[in-house]
Coordinates of C-alpha atoms in Angstrom, one line a residue:
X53 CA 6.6 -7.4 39.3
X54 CA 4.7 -8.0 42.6
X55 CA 5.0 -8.8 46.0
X56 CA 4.9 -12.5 46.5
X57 CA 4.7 -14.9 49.6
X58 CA 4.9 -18.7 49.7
X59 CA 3.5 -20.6 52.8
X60 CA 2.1 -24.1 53.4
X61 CA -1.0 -23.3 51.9
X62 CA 0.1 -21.7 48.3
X63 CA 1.0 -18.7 47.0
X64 CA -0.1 -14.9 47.9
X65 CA 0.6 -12.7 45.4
X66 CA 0.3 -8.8 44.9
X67 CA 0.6 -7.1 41.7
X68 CA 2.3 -3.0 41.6
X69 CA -1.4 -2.2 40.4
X70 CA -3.2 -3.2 44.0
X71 CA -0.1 -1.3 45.5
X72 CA -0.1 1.6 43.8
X73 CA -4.1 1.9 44.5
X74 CA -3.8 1.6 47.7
X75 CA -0.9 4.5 48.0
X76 CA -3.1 6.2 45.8
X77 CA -6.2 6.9 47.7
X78 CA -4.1 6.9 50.7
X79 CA -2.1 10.1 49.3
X80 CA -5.7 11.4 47.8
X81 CA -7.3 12.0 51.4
X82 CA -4.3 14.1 52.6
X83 CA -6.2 17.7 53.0
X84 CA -4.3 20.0 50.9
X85 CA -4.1 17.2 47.9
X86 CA -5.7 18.3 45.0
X87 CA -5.1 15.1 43.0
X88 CA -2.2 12.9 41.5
X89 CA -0.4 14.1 38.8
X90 CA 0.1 11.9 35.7
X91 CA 3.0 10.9 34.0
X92 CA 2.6 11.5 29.9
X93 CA 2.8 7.8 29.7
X94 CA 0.1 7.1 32.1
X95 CA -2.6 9.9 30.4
X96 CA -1.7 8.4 27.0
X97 CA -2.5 4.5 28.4
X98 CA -5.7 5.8 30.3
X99 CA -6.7 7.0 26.8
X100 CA -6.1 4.4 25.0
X101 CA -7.4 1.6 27.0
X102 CA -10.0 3.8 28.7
X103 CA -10.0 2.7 31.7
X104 CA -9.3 3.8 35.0
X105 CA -5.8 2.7 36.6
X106 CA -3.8 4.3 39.4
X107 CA -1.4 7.4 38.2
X108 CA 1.1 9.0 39.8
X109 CA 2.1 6.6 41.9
X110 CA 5.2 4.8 40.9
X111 CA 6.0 1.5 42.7
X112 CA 9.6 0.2 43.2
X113 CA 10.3 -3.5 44.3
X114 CA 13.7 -5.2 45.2
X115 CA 13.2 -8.6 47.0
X116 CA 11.3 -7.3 50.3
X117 CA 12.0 -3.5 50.1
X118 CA 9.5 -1.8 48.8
X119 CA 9.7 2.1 47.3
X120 CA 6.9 3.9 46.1
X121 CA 7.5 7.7 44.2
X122 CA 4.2 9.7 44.2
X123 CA 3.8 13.0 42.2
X124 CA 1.2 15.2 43.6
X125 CA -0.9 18.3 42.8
X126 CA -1.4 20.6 45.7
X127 CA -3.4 23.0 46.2
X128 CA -2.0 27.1 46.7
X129 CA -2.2 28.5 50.1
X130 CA -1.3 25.3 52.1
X131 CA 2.4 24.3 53.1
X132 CA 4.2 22.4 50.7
X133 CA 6.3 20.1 53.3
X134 CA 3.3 19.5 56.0
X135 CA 1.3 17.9 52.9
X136 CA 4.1 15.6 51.8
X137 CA 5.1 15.1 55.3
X138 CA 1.5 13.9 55.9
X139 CA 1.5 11.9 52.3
X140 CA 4.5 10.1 53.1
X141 CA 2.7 8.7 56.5
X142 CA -0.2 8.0 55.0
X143 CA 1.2 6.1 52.1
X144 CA 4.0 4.3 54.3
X145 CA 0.8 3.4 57.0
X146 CA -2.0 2.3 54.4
X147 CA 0.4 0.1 52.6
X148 CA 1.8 -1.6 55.4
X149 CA -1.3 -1.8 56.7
X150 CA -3.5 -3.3 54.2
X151 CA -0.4 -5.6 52.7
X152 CA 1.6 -6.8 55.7
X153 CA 5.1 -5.6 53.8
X154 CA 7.8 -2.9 55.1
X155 CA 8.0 0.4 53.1
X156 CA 11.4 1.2 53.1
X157 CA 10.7 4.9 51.5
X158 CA 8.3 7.3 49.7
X159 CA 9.1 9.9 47.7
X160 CA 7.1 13.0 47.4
X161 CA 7.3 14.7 44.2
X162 CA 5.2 18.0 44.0
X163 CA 4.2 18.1 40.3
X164 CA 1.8 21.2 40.2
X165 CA 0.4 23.7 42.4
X166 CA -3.5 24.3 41.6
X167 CA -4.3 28.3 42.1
X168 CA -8.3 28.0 41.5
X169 CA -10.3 29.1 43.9
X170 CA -12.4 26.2 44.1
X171 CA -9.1 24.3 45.3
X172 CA -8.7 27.3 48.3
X173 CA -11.5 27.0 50.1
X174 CA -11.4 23.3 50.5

């Protein structure tokens, strides 16, 4: 599916992959995120086709309303609900901002915790 708009001059038309890489690096420079987690359908297609696509961002479309579900890793020390707080703004604000289409909702899934030290001190 994608996002599609008809006016005098054609057709616009935005596919789930632009969407979910724009919620993707959105949710990626929230301090606190240590990356997206995968599903084990998304590793096994990255594999396989080697190349790089968005994961962990899931994007929901129904006429206008647009849903996206990301799952996170976070890093240990920080609070939980301040980084998905800060995920679903930046999500809901790049998205709309870049595509000109309400978000209706995101969901914040928190996949994995990362307890390295290199994760800490950033």
């Amino acid at each position: 599916m994608e996002l599609t708009e008809t006016n005098s001059l054609g057709g616009i038309h935005i596919s789930q992959h632009v969407l979910a890489a724009i919620a993707s690096q959105a949710a990626a420079a929230v301090p606190g995120v240590c990356s997206l987690g995968a599903t084990l359908k998304e590793t096994a297609v990255q594999k396989l086709i080697k190349a790089e696509a968005p994961q962990g961002i899931d994007v929901s479309l129904d006429g206008r309303h647009l849903e996206l579900t990301v799952r996170l890793i976070v890093q240990y020390g920080r609070r939980i609900p301040d980084i998905a707080l800060a995920v679903q703004t930046g999500v809901k604000e790049a998205v709309e901002r870049y595509t000109g289409y309400p978000v209706s909702a995101v969901h914040v899934i928190i996949q994995d915790i990362d307890f390295s030290a290199d994760a800490q001190q950033t």
